[in-house]
Short mmCIF file of C-alpha atoms in Angstrom, two decimals:
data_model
loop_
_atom_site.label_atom_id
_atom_site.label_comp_id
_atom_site.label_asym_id
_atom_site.label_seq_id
_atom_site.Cartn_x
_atom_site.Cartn_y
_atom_site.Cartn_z
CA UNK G 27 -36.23 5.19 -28.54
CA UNK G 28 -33.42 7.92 -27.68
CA UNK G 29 -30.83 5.81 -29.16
CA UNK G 30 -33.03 6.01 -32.54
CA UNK G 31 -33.45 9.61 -32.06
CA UNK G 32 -29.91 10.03 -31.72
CA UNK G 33 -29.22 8.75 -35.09
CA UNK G 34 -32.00 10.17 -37.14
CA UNK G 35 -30.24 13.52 -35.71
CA UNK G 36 -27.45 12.19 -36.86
CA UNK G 37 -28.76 10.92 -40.34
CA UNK G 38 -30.16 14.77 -40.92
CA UNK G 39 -26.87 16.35 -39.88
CA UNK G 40 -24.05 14.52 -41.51
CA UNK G 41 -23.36 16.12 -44.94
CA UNK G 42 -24.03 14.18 -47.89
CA UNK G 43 -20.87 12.76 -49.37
CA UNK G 44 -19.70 13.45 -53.06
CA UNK G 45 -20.31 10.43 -55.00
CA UNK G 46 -16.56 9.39 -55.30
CA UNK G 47 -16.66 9.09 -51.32
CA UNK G 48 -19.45 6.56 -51.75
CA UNK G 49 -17.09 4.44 -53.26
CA UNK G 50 -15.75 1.24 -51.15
CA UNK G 51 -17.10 -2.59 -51.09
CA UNK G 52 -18.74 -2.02 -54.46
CA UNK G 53 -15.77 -0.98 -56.18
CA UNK G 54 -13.15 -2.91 -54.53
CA UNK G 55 -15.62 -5.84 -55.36
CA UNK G 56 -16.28 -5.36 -59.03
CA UNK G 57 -12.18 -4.99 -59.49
CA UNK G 58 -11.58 -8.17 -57.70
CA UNK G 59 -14.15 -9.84 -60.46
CA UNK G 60 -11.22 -8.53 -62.74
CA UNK G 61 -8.73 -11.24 -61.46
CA UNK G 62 -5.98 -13.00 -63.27
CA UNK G 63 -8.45 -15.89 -63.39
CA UNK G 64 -11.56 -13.67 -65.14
CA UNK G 65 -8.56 -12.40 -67.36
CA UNK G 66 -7.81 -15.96 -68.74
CA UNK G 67 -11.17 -16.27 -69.40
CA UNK G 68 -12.10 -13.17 -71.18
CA UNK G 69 -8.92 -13.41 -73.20
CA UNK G 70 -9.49 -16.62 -74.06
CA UNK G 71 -12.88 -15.77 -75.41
CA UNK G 72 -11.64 -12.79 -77.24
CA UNK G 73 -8.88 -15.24 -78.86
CA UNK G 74 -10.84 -18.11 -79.78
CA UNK G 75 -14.17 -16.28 -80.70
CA UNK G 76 -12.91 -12.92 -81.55
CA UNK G 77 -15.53 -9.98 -81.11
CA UNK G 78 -18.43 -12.42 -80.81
CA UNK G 79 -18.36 -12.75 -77.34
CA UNK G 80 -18.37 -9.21 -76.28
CA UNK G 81 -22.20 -9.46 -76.07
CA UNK G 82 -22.23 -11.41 -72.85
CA UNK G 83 -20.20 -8.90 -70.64
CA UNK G 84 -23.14 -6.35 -71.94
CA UNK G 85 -25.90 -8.78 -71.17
CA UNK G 86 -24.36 -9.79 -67.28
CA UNK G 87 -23.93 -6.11 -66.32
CA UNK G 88 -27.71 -5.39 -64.82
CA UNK G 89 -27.76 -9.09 -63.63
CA UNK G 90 -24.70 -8.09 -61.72
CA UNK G 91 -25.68 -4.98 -60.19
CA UNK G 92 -28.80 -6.86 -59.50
CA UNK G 93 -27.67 -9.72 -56.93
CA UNK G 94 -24.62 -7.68 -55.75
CA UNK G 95 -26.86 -5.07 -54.70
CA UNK G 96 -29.18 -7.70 -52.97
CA UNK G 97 -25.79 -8.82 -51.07
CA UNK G 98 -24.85 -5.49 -49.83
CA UNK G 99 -28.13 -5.03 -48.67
CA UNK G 100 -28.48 -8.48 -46.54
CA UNK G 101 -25.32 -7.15 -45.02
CA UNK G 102 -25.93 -3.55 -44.37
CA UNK G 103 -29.85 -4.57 -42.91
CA UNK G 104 -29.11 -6.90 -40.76
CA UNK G 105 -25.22 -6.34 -39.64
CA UNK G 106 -24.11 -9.63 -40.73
CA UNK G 107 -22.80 -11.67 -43.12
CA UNK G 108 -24.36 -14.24 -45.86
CA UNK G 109 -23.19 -17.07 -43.60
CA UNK G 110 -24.38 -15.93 -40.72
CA UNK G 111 -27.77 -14.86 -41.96
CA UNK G 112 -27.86 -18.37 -43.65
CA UNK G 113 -26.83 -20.62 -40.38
CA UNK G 114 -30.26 -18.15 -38.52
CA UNK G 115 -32.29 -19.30 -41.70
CA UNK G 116 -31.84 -22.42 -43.41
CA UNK G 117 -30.98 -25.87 -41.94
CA UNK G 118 -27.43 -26.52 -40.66
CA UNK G 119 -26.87 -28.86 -44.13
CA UNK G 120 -27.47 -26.33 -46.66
CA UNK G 121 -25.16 -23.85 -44.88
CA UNK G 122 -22.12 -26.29 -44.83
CA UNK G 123 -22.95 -27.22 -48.09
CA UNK G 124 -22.87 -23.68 -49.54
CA UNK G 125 -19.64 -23.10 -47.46
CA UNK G 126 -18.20 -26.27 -47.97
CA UNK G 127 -18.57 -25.26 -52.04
CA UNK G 128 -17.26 -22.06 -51.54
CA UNK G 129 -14.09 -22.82 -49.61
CA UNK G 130 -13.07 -25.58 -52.32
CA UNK G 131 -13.85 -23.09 -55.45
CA UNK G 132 -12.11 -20.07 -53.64
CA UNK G 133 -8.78 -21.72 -52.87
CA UNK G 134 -8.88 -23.42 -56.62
CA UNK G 135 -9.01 -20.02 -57.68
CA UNK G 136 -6.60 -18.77 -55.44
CA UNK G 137 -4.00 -21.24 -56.89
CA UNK G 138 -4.95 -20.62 -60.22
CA UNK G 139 -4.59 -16.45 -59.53
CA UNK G 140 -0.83 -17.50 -57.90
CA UNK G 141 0.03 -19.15 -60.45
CA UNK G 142 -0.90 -16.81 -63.32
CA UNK G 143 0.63 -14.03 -61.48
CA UNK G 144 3.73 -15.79 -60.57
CA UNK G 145 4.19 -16.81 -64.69
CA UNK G 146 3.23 -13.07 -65.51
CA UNK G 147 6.19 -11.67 -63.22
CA UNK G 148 8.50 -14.16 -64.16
CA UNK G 149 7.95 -13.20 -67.88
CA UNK G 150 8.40 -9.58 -67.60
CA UNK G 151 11.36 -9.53 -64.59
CA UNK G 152 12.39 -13.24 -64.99
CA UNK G 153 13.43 -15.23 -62.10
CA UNK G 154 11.59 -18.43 -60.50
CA UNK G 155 7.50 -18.95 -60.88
CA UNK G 156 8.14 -21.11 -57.53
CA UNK G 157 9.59 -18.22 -55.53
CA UNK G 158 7.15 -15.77 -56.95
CA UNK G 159 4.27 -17.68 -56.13
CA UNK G 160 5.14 -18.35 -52.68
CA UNK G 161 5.85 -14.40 -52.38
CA UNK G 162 2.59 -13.09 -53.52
CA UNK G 163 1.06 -15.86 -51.07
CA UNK G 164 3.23 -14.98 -48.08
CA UNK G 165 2.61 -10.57 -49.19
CA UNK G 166 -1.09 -11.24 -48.98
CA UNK G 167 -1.58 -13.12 -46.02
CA UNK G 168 0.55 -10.25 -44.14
CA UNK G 169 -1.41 -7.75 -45.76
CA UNK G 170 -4.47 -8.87 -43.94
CA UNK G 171 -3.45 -10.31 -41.02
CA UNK G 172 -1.62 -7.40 -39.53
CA UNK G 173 -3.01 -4.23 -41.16
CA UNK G 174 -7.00 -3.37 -39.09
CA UNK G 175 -9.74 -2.50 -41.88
CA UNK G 176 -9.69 1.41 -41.83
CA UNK G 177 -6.60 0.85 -43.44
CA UNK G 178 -6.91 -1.86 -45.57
CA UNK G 179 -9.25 -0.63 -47.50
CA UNK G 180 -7.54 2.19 -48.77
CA UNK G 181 -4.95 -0.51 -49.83
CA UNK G 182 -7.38 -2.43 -51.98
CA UNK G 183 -8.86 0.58 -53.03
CA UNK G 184 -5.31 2.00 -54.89
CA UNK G 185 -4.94 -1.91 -55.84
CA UNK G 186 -7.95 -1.19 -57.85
CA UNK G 187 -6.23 1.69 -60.62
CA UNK G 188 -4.07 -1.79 -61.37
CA UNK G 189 -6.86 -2.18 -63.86
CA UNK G 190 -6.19 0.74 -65.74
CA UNK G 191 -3.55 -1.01 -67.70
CA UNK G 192 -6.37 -2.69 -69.76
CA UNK G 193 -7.56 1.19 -70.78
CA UNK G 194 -4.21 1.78 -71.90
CA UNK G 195 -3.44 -1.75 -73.47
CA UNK G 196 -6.64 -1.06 -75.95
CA UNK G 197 -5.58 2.14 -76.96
CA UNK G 198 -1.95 0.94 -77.83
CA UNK G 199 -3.36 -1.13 -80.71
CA UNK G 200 -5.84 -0.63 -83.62
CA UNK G 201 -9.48 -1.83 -83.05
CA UNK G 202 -12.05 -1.77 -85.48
CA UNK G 203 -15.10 0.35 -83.71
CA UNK G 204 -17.70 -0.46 -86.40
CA UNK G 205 -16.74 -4.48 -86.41
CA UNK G 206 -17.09 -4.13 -82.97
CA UNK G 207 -20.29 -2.62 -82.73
CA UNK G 208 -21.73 -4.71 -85.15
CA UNK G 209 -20.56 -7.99 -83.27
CA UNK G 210 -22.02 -6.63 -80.14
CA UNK G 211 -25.11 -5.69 -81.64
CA UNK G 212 -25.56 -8.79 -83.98
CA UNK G 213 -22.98 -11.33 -82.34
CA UNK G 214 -22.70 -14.70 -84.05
CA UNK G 215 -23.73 -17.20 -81.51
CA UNK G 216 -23.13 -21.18 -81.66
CA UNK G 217 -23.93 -23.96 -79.67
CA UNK G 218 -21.12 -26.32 -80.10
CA UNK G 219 -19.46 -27.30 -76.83
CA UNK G 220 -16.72 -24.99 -76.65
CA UNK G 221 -18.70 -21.77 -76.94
CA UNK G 222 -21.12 -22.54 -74.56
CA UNK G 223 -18.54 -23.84 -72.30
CA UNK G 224 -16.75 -20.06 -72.48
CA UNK G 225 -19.83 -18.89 -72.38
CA UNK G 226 -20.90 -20.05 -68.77
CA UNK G 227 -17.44 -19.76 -67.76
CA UNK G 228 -18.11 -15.75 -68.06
CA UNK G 229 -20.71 -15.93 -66.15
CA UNK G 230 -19.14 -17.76 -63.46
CA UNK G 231 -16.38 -15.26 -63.40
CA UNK G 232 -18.50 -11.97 -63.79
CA UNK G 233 -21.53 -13.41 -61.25
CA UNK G 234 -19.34 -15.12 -58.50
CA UNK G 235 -20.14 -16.59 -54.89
CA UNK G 236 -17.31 -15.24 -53.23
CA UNK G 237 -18.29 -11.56 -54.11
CA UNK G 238 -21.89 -12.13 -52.78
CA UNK G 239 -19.74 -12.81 -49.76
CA UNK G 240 -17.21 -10.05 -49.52
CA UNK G 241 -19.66 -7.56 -50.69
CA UNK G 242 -22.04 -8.79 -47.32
CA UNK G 243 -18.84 -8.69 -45.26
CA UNK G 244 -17.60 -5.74 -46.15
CA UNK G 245 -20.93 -3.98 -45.38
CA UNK G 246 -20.97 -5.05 -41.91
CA UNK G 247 -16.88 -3.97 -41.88
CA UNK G 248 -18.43 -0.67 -42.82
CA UNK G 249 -20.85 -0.71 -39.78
CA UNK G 250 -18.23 -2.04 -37.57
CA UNK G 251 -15.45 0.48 -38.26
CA UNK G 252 -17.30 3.64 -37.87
CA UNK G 253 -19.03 4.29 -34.26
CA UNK G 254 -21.77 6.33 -35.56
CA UNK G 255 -22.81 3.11 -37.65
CA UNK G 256 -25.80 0.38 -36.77
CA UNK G 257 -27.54 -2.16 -38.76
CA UNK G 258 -30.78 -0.69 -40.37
CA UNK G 259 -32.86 -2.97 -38.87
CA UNK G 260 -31.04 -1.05 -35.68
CA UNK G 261 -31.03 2.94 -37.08
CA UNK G 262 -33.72 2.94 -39.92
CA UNK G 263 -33.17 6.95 -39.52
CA UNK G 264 -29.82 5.58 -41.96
CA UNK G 265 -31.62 3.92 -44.58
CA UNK G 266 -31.72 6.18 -47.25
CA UNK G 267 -28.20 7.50 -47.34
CA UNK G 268 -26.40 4.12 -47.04
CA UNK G 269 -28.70 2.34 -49.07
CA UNK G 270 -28.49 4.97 -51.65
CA UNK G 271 -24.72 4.83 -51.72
CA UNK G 272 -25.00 1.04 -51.59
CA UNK G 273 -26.56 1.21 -55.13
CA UNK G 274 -24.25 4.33 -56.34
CA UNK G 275 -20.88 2.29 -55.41
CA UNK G 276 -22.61 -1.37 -57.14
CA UNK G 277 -23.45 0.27 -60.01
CA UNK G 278 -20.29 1.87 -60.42
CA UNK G 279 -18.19 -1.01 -59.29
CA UNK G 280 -19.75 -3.61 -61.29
CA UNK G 281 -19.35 -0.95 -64.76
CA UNK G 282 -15.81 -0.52 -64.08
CA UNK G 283 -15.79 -4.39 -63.84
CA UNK G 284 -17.68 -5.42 -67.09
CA UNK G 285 -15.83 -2.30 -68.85
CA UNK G 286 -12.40 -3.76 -67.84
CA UNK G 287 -13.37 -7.05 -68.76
CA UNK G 288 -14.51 -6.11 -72.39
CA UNK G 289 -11.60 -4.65 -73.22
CA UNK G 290 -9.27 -7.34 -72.02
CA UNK G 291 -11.85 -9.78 -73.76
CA UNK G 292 -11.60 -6.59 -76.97
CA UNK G 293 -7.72 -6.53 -77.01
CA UNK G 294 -7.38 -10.32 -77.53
CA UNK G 295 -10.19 -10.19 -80.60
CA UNK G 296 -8.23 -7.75 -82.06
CA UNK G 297 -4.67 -8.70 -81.51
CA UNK G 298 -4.76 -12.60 -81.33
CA UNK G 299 -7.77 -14.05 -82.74
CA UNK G 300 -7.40 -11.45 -86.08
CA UNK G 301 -3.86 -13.03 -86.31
CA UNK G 302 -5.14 -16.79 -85.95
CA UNK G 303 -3.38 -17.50 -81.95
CA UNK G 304 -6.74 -18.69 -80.90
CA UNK G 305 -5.31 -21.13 -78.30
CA UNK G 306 -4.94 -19.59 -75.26
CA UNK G 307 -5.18 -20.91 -72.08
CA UNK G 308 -3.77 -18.95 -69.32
CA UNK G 309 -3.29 -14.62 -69.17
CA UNK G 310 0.29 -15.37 -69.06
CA UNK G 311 0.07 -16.85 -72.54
CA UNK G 312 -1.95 -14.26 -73.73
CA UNK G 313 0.50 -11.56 -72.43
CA UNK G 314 3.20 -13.04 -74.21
CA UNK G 315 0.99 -14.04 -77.08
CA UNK G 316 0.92 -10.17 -77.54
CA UNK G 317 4.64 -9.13 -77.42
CA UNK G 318 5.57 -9.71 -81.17
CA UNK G 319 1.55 -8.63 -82.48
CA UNK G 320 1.15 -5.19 -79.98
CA UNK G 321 4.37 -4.47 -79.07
CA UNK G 322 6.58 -4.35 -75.36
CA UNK G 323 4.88 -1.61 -74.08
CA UNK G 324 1.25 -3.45 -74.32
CA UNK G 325 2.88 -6.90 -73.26
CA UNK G 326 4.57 -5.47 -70.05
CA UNK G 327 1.15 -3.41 -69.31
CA UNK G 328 -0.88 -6.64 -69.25
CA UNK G 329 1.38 -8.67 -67.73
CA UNK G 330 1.59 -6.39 -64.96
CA UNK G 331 -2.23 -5.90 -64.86
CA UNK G 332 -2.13 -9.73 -64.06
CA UNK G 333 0.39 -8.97 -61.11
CA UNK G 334 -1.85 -6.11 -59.36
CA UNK G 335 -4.88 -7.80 -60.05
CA UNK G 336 -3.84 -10.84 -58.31
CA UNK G 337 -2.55 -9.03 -55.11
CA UNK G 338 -6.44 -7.25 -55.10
CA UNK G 339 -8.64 -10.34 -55.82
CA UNK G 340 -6.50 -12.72 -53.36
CA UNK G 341 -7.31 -10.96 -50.26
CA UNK G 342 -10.55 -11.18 -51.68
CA UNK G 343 -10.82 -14.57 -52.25
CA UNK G 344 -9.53 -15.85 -48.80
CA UNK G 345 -11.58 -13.07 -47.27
CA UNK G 346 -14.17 -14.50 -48.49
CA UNK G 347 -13.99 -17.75 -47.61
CA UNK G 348 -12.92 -16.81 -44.02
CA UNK G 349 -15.84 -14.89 -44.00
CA UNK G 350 -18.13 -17.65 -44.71
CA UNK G 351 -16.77 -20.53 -42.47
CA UNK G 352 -16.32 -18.27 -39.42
CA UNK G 353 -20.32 -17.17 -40.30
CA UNK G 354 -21.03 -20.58 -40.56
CA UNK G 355 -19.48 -21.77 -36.80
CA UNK G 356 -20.46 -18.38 -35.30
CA UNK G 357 -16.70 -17.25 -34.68
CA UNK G 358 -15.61 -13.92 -34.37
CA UNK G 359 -14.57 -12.52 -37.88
CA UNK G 360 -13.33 -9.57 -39.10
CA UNK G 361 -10.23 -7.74 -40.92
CA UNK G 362 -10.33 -5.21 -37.62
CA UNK G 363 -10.05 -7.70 -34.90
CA UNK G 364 -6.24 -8.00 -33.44
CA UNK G 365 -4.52 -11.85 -34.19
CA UNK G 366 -5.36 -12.99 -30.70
CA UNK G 367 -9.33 -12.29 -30.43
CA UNK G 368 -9.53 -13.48 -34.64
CA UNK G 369 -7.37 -16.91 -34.63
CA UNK G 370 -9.66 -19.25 -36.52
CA UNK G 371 -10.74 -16.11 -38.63
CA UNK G 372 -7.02 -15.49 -39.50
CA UNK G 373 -6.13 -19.01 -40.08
CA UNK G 374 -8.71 -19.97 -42.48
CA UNK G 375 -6.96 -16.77 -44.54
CA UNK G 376 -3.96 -17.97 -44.31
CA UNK G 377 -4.78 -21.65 -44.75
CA UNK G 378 -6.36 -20.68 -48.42
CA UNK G 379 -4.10 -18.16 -49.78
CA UNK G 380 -0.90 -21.22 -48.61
CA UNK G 381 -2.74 -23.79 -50.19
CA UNK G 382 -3.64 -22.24 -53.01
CA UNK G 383 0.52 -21.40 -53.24
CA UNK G 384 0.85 -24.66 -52.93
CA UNK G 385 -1.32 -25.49 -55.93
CA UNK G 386 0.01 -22.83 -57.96
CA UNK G 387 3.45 -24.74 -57.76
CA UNK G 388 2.59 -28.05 -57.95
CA UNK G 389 2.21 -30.12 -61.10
CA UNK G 390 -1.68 -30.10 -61.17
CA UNK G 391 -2.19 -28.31 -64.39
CA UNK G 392 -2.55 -24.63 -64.18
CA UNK G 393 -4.74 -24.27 -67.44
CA UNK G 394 -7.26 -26.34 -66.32
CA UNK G 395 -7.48 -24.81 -62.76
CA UNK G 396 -7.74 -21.37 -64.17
CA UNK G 397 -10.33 -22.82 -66.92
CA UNK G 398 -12.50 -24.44 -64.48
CA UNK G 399 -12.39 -22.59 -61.17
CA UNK G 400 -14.73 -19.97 -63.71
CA UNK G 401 -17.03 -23.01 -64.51
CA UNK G 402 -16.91 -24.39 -60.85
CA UNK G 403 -17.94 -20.80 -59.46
CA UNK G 404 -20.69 -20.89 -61.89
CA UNK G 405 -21.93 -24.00 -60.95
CA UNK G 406 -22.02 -22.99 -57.39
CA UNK G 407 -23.61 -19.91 -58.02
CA UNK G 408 -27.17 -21.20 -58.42
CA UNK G 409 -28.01 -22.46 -55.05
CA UNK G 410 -26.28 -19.63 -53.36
CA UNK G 411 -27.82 -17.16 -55.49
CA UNK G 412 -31.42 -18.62 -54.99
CA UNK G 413 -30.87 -18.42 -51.04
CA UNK G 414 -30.10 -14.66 -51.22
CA UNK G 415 -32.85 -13.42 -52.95
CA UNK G 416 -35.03 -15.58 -50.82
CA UNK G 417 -33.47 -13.84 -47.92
CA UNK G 418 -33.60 -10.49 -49.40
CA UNK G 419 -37.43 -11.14 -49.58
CA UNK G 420 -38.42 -12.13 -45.91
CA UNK G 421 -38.93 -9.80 -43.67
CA UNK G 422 -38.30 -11.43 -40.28
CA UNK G 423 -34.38 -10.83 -41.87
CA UNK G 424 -34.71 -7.93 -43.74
CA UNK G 425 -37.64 -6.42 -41.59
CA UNK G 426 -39.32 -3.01 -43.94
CA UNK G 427 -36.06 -3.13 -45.79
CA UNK G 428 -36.98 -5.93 -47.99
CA UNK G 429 -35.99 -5.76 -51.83
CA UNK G 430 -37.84 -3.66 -54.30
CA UNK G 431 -39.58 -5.37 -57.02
CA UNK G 432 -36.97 -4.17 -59.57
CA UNK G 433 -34.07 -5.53 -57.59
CA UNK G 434 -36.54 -9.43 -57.07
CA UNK G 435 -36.44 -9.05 -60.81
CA UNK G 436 -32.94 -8.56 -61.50
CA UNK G 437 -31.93 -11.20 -58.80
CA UNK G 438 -33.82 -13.56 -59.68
CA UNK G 439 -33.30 -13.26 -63.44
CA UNK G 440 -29.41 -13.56 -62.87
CA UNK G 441 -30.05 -16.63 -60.58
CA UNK G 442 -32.51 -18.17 -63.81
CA UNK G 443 -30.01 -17.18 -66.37
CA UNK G 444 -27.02 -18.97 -64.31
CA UNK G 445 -29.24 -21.97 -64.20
CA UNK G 446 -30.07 -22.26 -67.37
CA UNK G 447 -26.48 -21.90 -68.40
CA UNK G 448 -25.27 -24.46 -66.25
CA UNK G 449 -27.97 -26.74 -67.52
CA UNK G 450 -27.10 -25.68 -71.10
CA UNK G 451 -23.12 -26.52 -70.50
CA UNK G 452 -24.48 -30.06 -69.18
CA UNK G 453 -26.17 -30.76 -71.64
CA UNK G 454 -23.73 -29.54 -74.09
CA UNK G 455 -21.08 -32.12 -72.68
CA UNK G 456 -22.73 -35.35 -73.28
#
């Protein structure tokens, strides 16, 4: 009872911070949705379908907010991650399932990220995709072995203005607003193969399971790297500040997301689908695809978006999965803990990120992996997404801090509409 006193004393004291402050696994989440990966997708829905696509970056954004929120919150109640909170739950089959899923989708992606970056640099500085790949690899597995978390994060968080280039890159060329708007508002939707294909791969790229992850993680980080800090379940006395900034930093995080996203998605409409180069596959190709339509300035600007991108959703991605295995076992984790006391944490980091070097060198086909690590995460999704909001609603986990009604909504209407998408892209290919 004094320890709670303590921190409601606390709670009452501490200044409220300005709204920028609030700022942290939201928005370093939401950027890493942004990754060269999401990029191939959005551009090649912007190429192949032009402006009619735009609708569905609109139509994820509350759905987004919605279960990311619901993540963060599992994390910040209870002081640990989805994994963890998963193994206490759910039988031991379902958890390795879920992680087993995660692990293969996450490393996929990483290779396909590599790769994309690795053909992005070698196109604007030239030199070998091999050496580059291995490089961006080798950078981020330093990066988060050997820097703690304090200071991490203020890495990923300058990683994140990498995204601005996309502002820019829109504003270079000339976009028809009221075509745009009209697309948006009246979109012409088929439901041949290909479009709903693209279709669910934007959802699996703007709803994915390794952000429900990192955004869980990185609330208990938050707890863990500042003393005055519990679980809620723990200091309830906190519950209103961090759960208000929780839902401040989401719903920022996930709009600077989306907003990135429909402008990579709006330059390709404009530049390459307007001009009939509907068939791209990879960012790289729509980077260069954009050198003789926009200009240098636009090409080097997206091709370097690809570049800092990549070095913020990689960490990300391995993160992620490191998280979720060393949940799983019940091994220490954390980006704060020193090499020696966070081995098996560390290693299934570095294992990931090499691997996924590995794949974004070898001969497996880097248009596919980028094409279906979306669908793959989308896929995967559903059962993981079902799980948290089922979480989110017991209280022997969340105790009084279980979800609002609004946020059950949301959840589970992102969790129904990635079902029925999934089912829909099924269906779609027989």
């Amino acid at each position: 009872m004094q320890h709670i006193s303590m921190q409601k004393t606390k709670a009452k004291t501490r200044p409220a911070l300005p709204w920028y402050k609030k700022l942290g696994p939201g928005l370093i989440t939401g950027a890493a949705d942004d990754d060269p990966s999401g990029i191939a997708t959005y551009s090649q829905g912007g190429a192949q379908f032009g402006y009619n696509m735009l609708w569905t970056l609109l139509f994820t954004y509350p759905l987004m907010v919605g279960i990311q929120i619901v993540s963060a919150r599992i994390g910040r109640v209870t002081g640990k991650g989805l994994a963890s909170n998963i193994r206490d739950t759910f039988s031991p089959w379902l958890l390795y399932a879920i992680v087993g899923m995660l692990l293969v989708a996450n490393t996929i992606n990483i290779g396909a990220d590599i790769a994309a970056m690795a053909d992005a640099m070698r196109l604007i500085a030239g030199g070998s995709h091999g050496i580059y790949a291995v490089l961006f690899g080798a950078i981020s597995v330093l990066l988060q072995v050997f820097i703690p978390y304090n200071r991490y994060v203020h890495v990923l968080k300058w990683l994140t203005l990498a995204l601005l280039a996309y502002v820019v890159v829109v504003f270079s060329v000339h976009v028809p607003w009221f075509d745009v708007l009209r697309s948006v508002v009246a979109p012409h939707i088929t439901f041949n193969r290909e479009y709903v294909t693209t279709a669910v791969a934007i959802l699996g790229t703007t709803i994915s399971p390794y952000l429900f992850f990192w955004q869980a993680s990185q609330e208990v980080e938050e707890v863990n790297a500042d003393p005055d800090a519990r679980s809620l379940r723990e200091a309830p006395a906190q519950a209103r500040a961090h759960l208000n900034r929780i839902k401040i930093d989401t719903y920022i995080g996930m709009g600077i997301s989306n907003l990135i996203a429909f402008f990579i998605m709006l330059t390709t409409a404009t530049t390459l689908f307007r001009n009939g180069l509907t068939d791209i596959q990879t960012s790289a190709q729509a980077a260069e695809a954009l050198r003789p339509i926009a200009g240098e300035f636009a090409f080097i600007l997206f091709g370097a978006g690809i570049v800092g991108t990549g070095m913020l959703a990689i960490p990300v991605l391995a993160g992620s999965a490191a998280y979720a295995v060393a949940g799983a076992f019940g091994w220490s984790k954390g980006l704060d803990l020193r090499l020696a006391m966070g081995k098996r944490f560390y290693a299934i980091i570095a294992a990931s990120t090499l691997i996924g070097a590995a794949v974004g060198i070898s001969d497996i086909d880097p248009i596919k992996a980028l094409y279906w690590a979306a669908v793959i995460n989308g896929v995967i999704s559903v059962p993981i997404m079902a799980v948290m909001m089922v979480m989110a609603q017991r209280r022997e986990i969340m105790g009084p801090f279980v979800v609002t009604k609004r946020l059950k909504y949301l959840g589970w209407a992102a969790t129904l509409a990635m079902t029925v998408a999934v089912l829909v892209m099924f269906v779609s290919m027989l």
